[in-house]
Short mmCIF file of C-alpha atoms in Angstrom, two decimals:
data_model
loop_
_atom_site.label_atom_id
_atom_site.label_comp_id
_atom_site.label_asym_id
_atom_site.label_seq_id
_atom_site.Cartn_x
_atom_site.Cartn_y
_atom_site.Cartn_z
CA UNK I 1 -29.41 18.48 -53.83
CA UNK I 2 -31.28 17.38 -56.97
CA UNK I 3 -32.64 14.49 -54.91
CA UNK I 4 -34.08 17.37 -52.23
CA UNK I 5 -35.45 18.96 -55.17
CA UNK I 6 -37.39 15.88 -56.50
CA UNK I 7 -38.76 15.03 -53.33
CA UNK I 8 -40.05 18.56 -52.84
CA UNK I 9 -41.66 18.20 -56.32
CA UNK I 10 -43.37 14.55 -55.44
CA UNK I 11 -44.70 15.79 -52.29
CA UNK I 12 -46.31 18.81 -53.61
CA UNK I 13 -49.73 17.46 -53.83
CA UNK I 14 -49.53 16.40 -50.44
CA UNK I 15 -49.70 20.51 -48.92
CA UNK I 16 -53.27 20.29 -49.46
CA UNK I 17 -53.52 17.18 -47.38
CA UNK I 18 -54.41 16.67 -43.37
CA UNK I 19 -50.79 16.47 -42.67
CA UNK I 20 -50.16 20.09 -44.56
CA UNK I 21 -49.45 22.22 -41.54
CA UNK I 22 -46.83 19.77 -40.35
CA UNK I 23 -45.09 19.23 -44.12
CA UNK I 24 -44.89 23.00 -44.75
CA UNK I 25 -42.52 23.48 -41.17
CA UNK I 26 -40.42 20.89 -41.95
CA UNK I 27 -40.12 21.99 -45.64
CA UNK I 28 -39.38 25.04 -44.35
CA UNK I 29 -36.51 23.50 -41.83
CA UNK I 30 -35.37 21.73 -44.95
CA UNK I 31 -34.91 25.01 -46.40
CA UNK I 32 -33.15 26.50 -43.79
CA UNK I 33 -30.74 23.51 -42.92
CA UNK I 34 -30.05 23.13 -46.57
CA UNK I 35 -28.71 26.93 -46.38
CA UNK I 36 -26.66 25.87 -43.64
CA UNK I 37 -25.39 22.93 -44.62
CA UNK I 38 -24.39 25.09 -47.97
CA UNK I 39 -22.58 27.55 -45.92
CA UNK I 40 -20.71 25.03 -43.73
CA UNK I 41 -19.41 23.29 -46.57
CA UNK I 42 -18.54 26.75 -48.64
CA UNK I 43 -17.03 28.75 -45.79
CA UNK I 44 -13.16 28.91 -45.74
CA UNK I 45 -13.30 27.87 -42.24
CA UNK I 46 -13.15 24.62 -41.34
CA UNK I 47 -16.41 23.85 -38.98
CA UNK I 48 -16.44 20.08 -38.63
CA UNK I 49 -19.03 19.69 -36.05
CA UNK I 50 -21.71 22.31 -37.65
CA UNK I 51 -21.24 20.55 -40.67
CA UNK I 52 -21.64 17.30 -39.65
CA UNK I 53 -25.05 18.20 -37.24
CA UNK I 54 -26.07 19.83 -40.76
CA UNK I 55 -25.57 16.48 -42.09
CA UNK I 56 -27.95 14.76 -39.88
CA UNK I 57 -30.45 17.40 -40.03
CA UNK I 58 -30.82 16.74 -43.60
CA UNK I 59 -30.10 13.10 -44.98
CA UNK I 60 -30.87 11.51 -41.89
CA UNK I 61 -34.35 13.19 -40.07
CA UNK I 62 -35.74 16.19 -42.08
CA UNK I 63 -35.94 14.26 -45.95
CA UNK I 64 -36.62 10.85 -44.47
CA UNK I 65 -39.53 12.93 -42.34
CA UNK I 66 -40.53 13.98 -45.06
CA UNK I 67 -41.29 11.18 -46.76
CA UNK I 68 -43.19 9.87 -44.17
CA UNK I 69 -45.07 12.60 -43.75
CA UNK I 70 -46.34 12.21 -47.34
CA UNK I 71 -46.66 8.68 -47.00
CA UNK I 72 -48.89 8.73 -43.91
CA UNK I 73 -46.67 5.82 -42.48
CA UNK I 74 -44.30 5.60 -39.92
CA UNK I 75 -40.82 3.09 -39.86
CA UNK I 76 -42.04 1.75 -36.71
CA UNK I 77 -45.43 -0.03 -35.75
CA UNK I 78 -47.79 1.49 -38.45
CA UNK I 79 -47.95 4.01 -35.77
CA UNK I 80 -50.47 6.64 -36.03
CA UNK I 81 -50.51 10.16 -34.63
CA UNK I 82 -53.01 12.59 -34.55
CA UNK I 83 -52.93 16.01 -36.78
CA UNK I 84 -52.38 17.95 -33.59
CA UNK I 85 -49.72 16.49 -31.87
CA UNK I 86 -47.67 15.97 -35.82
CA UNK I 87 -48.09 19.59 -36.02
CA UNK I 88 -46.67 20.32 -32.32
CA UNK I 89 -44.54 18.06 -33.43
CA UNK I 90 -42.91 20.19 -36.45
CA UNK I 91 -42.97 23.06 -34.42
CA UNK I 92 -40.57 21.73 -31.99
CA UNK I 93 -38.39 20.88 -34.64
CA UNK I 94 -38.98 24.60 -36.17
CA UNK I 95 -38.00 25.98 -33.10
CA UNK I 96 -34.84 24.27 -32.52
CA UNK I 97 -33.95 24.90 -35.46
CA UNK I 98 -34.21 28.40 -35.52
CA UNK I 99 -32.38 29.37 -32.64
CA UNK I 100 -29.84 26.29 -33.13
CA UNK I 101 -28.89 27.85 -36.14
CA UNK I 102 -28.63 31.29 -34.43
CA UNK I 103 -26.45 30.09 -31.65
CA UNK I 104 -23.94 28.05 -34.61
CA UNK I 105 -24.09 31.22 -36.67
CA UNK I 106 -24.11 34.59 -35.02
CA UNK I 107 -21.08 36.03 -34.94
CA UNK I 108 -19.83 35.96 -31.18
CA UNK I 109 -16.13 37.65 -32.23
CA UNK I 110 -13.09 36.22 -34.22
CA UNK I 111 -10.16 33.97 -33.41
CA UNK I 112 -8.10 33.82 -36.34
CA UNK I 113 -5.94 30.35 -37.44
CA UNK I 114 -2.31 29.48 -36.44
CA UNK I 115 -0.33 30.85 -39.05
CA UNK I 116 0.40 28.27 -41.98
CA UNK I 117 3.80 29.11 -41.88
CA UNK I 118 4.06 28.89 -37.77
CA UNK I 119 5.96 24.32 -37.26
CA UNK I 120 4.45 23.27 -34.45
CA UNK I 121 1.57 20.46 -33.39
CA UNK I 122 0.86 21.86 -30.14
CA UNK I 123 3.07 19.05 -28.46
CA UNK I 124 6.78 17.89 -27.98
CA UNK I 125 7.20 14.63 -29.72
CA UNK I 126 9.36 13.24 -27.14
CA UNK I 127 6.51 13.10 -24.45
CA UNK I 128 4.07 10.82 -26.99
CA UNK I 129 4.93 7.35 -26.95
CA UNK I 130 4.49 7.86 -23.17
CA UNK I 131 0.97 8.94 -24.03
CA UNK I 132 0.57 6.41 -26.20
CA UNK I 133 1.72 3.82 -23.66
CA UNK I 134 -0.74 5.28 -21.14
CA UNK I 135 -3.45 4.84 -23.75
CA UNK I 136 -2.66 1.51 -24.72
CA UNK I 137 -2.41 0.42 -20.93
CA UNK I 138 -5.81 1.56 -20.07
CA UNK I 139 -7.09 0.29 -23.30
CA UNK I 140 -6.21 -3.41 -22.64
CA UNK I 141 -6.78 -2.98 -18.86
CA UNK I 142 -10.35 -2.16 -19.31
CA UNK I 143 -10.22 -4.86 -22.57
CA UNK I 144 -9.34 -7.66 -19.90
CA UNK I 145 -11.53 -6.51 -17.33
CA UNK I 146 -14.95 -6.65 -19.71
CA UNK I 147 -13.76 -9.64 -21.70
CA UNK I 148 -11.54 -9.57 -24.84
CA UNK I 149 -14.28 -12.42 -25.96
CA UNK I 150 -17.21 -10.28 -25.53
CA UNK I 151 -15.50 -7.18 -27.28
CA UNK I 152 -15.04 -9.75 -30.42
CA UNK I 153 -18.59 -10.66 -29.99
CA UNK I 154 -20.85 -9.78 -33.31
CA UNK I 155 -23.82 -7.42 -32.69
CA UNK I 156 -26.51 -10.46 -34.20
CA UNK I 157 -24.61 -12.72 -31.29
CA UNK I 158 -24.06 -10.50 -28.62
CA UNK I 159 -27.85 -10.16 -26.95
CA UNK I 160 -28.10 -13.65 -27.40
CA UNK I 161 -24.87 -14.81 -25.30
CA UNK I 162 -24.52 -12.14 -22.44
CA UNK I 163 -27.03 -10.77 -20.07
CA UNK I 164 -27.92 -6.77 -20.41
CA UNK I 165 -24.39 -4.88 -19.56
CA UNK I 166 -24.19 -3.38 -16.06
CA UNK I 167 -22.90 -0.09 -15.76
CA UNK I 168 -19.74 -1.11 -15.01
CA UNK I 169 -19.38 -3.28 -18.03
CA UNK I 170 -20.42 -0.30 -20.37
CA UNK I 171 -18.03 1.55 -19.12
CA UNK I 172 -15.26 -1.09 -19.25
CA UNK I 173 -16.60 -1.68 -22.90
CA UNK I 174 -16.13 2.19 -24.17
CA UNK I 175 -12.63 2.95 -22.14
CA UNK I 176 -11.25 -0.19 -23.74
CA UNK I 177 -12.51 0.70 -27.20
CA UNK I 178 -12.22 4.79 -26.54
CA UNK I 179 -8.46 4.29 -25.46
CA UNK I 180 -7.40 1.51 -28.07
CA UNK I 181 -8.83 4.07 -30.72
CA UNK I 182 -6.74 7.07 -29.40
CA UNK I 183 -3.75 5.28 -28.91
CA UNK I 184 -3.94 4.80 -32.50
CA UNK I 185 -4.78 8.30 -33.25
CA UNK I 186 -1.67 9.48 -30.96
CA UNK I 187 0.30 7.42 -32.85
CA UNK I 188 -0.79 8.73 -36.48
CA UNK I 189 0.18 12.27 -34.56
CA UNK I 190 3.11 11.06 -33.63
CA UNK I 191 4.41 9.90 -37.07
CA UNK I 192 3.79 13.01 -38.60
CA UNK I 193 6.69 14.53 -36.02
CA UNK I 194 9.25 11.61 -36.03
CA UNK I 195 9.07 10.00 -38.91
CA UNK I 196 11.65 7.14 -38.20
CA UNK I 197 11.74 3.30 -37.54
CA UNK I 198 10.68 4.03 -33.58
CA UNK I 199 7.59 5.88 -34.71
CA UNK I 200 6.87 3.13 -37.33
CA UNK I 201 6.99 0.36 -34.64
CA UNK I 202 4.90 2.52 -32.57
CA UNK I 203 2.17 2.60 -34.92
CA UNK I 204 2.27 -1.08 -35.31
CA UNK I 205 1.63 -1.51 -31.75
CA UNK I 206 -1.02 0.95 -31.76
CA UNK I 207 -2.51 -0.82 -34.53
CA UNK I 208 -2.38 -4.52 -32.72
CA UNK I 209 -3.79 -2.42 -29.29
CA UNK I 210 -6.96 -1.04 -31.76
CA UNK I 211 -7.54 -4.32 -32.90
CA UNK I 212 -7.52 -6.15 -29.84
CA UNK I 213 -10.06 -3.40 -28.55
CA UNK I 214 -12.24 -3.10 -31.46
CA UNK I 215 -13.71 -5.73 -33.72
CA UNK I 216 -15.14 -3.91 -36.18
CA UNK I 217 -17.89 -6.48 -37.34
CA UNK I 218 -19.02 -6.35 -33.65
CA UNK I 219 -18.54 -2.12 -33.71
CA UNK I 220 -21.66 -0.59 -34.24
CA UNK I 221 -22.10 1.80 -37.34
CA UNK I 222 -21.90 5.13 -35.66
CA UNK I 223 -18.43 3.96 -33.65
CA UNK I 224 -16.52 3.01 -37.15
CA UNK I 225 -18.18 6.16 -38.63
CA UNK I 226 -16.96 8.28 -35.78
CA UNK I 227 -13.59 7.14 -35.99
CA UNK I 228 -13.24 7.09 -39.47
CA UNK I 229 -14.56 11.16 -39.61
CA UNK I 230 -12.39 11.96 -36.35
CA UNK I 231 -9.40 10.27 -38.52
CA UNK I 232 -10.11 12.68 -41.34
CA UNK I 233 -10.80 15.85 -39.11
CA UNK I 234 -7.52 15.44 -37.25
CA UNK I 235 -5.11 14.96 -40.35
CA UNK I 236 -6.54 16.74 -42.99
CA UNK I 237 -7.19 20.26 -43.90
CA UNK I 238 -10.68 20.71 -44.03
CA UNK I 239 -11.20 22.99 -47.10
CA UNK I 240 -14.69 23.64 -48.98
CA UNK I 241 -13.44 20.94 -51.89
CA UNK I 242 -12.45 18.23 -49.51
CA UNK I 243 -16.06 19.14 -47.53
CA UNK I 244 -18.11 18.63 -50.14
CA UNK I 245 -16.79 15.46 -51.05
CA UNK I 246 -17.35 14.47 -47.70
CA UNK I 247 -21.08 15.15 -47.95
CA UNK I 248 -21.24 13.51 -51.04
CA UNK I 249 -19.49 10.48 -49.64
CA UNK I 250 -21.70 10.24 -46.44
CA UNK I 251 -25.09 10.79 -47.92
CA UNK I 252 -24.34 7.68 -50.48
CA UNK I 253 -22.72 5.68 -47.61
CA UNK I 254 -26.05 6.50 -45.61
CA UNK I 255 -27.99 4.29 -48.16
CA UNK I 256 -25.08 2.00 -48.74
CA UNK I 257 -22.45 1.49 -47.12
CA UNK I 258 -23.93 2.10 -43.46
CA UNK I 259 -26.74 -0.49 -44.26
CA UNK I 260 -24.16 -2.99 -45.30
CA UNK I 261 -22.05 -3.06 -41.99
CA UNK I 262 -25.14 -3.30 -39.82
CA UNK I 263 -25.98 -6.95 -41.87
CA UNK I 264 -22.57 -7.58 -41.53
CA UNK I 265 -22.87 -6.92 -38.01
CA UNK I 266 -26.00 -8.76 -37.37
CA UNK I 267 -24.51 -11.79 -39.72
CA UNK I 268 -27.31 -11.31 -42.40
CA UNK I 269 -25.61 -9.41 -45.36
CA UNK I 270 -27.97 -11.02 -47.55
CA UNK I 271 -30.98 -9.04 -46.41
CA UNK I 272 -29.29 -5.50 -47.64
CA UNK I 273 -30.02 -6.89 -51.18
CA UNK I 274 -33.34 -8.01 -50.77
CA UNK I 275 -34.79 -4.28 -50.59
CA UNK I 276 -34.12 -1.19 -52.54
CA UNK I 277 -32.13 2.24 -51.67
CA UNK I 278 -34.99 4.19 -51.50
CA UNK I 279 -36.94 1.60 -49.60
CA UNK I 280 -34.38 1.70 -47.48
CA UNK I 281 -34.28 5.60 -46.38
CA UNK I 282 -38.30 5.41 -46.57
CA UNK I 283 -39.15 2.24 -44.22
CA UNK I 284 -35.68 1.73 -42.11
CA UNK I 285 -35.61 2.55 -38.22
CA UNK I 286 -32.33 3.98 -39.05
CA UNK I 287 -34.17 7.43 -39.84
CA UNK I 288 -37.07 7.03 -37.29
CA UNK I 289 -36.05 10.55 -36.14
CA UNK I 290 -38.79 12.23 -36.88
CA UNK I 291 -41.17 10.06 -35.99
CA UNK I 292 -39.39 9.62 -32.66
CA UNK I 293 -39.82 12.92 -32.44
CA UNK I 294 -43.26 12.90 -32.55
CA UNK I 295 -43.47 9.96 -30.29
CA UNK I 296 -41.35 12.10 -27.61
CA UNK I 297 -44.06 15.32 -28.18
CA UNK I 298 -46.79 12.56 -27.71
CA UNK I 299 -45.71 11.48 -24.06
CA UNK I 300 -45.18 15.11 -23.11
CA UNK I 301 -48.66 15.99 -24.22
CA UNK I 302 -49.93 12.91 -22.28
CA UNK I 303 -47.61 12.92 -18.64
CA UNK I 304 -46.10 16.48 -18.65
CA UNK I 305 -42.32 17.77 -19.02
CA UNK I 306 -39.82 15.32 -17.50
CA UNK I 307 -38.08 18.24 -15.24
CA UNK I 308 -34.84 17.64 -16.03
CA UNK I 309 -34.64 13.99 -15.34
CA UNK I 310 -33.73 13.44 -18.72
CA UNK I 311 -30.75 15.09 -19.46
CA UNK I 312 -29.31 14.56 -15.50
CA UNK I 313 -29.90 10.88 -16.54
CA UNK I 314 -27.60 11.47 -19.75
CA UNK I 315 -25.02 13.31 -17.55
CA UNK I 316 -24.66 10.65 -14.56
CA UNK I 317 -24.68 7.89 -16.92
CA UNK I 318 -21.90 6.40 -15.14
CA UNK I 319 -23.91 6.02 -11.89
CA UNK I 320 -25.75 2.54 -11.63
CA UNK I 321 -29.11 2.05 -11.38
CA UNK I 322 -28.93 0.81 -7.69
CA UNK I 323 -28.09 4.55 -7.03
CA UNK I 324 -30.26 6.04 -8.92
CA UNK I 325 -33.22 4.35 -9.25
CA UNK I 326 -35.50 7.10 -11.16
CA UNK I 327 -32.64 7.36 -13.92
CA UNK I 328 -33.79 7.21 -17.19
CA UNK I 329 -33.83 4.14 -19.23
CA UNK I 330 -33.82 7.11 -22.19
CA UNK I 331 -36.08 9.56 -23.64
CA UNK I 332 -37.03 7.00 -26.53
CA UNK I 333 -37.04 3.99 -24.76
CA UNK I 334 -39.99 5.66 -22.50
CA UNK I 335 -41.68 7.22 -25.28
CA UNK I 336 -41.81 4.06 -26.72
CA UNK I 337 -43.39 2.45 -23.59
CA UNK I 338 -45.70 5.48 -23.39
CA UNK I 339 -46.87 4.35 -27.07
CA UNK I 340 -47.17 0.91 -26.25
CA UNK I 341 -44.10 -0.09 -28.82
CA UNK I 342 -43.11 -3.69 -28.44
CA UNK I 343 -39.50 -2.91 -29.03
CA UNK I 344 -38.50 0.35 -26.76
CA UNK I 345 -34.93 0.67 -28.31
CA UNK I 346 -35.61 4.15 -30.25
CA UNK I 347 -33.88 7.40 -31.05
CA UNK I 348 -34.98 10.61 -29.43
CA UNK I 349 -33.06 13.29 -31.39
CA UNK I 350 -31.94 16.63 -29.96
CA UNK I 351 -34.83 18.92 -30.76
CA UNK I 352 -36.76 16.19 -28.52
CA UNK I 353 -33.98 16.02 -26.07
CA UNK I 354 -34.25 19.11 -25.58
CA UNK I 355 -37.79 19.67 -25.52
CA UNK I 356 -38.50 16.78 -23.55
CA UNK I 357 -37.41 18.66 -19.81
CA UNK I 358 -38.39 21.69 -19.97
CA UNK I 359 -40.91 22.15 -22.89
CA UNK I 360 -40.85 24.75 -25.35
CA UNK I 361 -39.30 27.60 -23.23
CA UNK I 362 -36.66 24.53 -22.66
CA UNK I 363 -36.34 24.31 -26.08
CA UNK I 364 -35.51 27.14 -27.55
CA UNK I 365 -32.77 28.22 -24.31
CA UNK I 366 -31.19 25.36 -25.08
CA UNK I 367 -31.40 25.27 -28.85
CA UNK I 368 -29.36 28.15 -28.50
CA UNK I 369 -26.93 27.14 -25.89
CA UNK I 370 -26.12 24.04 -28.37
CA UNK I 371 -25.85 25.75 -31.09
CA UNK I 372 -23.53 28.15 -29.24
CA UNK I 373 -21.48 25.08 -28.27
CA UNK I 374 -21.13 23.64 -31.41
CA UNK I 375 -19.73 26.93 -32.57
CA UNK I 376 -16.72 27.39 -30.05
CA UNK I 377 -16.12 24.18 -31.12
CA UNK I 378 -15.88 24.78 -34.44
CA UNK I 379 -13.65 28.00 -33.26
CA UNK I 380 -11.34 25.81 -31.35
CA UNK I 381 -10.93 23.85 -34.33
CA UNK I 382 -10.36 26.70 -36.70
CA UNK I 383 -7.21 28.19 -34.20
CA UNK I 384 -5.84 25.72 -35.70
CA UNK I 385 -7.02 24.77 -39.30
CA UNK I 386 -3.78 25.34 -40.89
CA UNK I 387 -2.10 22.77 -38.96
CA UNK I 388 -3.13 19.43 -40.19
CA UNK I 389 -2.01 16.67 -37.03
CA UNK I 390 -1.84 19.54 -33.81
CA UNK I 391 -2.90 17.79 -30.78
CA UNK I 392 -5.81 20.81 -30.39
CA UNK I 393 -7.86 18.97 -33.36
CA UNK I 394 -8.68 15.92 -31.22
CA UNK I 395 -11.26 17.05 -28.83
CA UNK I 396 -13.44 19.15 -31.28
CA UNK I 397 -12.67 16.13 -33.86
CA UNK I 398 -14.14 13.61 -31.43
CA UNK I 399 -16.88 15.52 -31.63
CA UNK I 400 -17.64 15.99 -34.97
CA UNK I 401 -17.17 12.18 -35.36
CA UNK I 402 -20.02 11.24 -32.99
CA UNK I 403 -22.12 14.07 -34.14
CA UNK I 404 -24.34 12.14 -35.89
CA UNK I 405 -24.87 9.98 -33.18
CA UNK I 406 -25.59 12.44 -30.34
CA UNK I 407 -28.13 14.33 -32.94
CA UNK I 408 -30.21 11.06 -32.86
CA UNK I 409 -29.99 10.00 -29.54
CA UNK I 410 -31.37 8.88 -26.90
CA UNK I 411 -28.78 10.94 -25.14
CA UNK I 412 -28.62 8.60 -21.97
CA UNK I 413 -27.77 5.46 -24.27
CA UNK I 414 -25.15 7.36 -26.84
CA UNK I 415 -23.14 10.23 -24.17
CA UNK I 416 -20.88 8.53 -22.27
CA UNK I 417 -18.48 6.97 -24.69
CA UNK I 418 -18.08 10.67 -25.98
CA UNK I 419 -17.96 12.39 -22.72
CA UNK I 420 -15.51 10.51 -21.39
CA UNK I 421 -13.47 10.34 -24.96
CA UNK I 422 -13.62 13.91 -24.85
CA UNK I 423 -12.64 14.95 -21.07
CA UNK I 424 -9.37 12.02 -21.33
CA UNK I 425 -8.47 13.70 -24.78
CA UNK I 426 -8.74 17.06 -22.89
CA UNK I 427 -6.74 16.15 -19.82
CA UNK I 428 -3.84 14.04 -21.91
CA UNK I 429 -3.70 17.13 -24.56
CA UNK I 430 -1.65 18.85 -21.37
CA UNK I 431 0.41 16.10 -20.18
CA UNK I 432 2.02 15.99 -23.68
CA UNK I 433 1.10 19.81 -24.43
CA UNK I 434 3.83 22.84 -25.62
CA UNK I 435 2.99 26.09 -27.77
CA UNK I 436 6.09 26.89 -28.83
CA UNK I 437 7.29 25.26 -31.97
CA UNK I 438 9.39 22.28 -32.36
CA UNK I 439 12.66 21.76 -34.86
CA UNK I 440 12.91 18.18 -34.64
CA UNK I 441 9.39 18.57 -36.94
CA UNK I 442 9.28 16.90 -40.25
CA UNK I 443 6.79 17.38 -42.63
#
């Protein structure tokens, strides 16, 4: 917060400034994402997804934004933009976030949490390990069918050894690495029931299954963050203490720790220490979002609203290209192109997601049907909060792992390893599901 604070004061000269217009709306988003982020983190409830899209909204587009707004330069391209379109610009962002926030926020009615004192996880422990089996089985299926060599491949090595991915192969790639990561998460469940030699062995094998699935020098960042945070959401309560260590931890780790495992990634940890922190949040791709953004409001100005193209692109990303030959290559990629970029592999964050379709009516209707989403998340979540392990935390948990992700975008590129995380999760909570409580617990 006293970071926010200094930047506000450095960049105070600049409301008098050309670029004025658009720094006072995204101040003023600043302002009202801080307050949300505040409340997320204070609020007895647990809301892991609101607070993690709060996350992004802050550390990762509106400060680094910004900055670049006061700067007058852009991460990518010295790319310039006129006054106009920067201010059309921070009013899309405006608008999503006022009626994102309204959706997340407005009290729809109340579901109260399971009871601490009610012993159940939503399951009965003797149907797991057959879960777990299934998992694994799919995992290493679809491991075999893409290559276990490629799935070991490094990020740096990867472009350079195999040809673009098919469809197919993408989705071989994130049902082998989706699966092998849930069969370990089942298995973390389902020691928490049966603690015993059985379950112990189980989670070794679930361990060797993740592994074999998911090299996590070839991962990228946003996969090991998402299963790290999923990890956390599903086992631990989420109170406003352990929250706001939580932010604390993943605004340093944006600066350090994230940078890091990207050189690692690329095999070129050496280049992490050739620049410093703040360099780092002010000239990295990593928090283009804003000017992405801009880049997205810039092709819309130019060519006109995409229709819905976008977002039925995103939602059939399983269908190849052969079928659908006027799907997307995503919303940044052809905003780049539009611009003229010589690399075309950008974000295109929600608010230009959203925008991008339908344009501003668009935006706010579905500003507000996120934010409404988000929140019966949350709610699902917070039925219950009091139950650290029940089966019922996994889906929103997925969710609020890959938040971050899915808030930058391009939607098309970054959906369909959670989609079809989510509906499997979904569909295997009821093969293994039972409401009643269980005595063989142990806690």
């Amino acid at each position: 917060m006293i970071s926010v604070v200094i930047l506000f004061i450095s960049i105070g000269e600049s409301y008098q400034g050309e670029y004025s217009n658009p720094i006072l709306l995204i101040s003023v988003c600043l302002i009202l994402w801080l307050a949300a982020l505040i409340r997320d983190v204070m609020s007895p409830s647990g809301r892991p997804v609101s607070t993690l899209v709060s996350i992004y909204m802050v550390s990762f587009f509106l400060v680094p934004g910004l900055l670049h707004l006061d700067q007058k330069r852009f991460p990518f391209f010295n790319a310039n933009y006129s006054v106009p379109i920067l201010e059309k610009s921070a009013m899309v962002v405006f608008l999503f976030s006022i009626f994102y926030l309204i959706g997340a926020n407005v009290n729809f009615g109340q579901r109260g949490a399971v009871s601490r004192g009610e012993n159940f996880l939503g399951y009965r422990p003797p149907r797991m390990p057959l879960l777990i089996l299934l998992s694994a089985a799919l995992a290493v299926t679809a491991g075999a069918l893409f290559g276990f060599d490629r799935l070991h491949t490094t990020r740096g090595e990867f472009s350079h050894v195999f040809a673009e991915l098919s469809a197919t192969d993408l989705i071989q790639q994130s049902v082998a690495r989706i699966c092998g990561f849930l069969t370990f998460l089942y298995a973390t469940i389902n020691i928490r029931s049966r603690r015993n030699i059985a379950s112990a062995s189980v989670l070794l094998f679930s361990i060797l299954v993740f592994l074999a699935t998911n090299n996590i020098l070839s991962l990228p960042r946003y996969i090991v963050a998402g299963y790290i945070i999923s990890t956390v959401v599903v086992h631990f309560r989420l109170t406003p203490k352990s929250k706001a260590l939580g932010v604390v931890v993943l605004m340093v780790g944006q600066i350090t720790l994230f940078p890091i495992l990207s050189e690692l990634a690329r095999g070129d940890i050496a280049a992490y220490f050739n620049r410093s922190q703040f360099d780092y949040l002010a000239t990295s791709g990593d928090f283009d979002g804003f000017q992405s953004t801009t880049s997205v409001v810039q092709m819309v100005e130019g060519t006109g609203v995409k229709s819905g193209l976008q977002l039925l692109s995103a939602l059939l990303f399983f269908v190849p290209r052969e079928l659908f030959p006027e799907k997307s290559v995503g919303t940044g990629g052809e905003a780049a192109q539009y611009a003229s970029f010589p690399f075309i592999n950008l974000s295109a964050p929600i608010p230009s997601e959203l925008y991008v379709d339908f344009g501003t009516w668009g935006l706010v209707v579905l500003s507000l049907v996120f934010g409404t989403a988000v929140q019966m998340l949350d709610r699902s979540y917070d039925r219950v909060a009091n139950v650290p392990g029940h089966i019922a935390r996994i889906v929103p948990a997925l969710v609020a792992g890959f938040a971050i992700i899915v808030m930058r975008g391009s939607l098309v590129g970054v959906i369909g390893p959670l989609v079809m995380s989510v509906v499997y999760a979904h569909f295997a909570q009821h093969i293994v599901r039972d409401e009643g409580p269980y005595k063989g617990i142990t806690r």
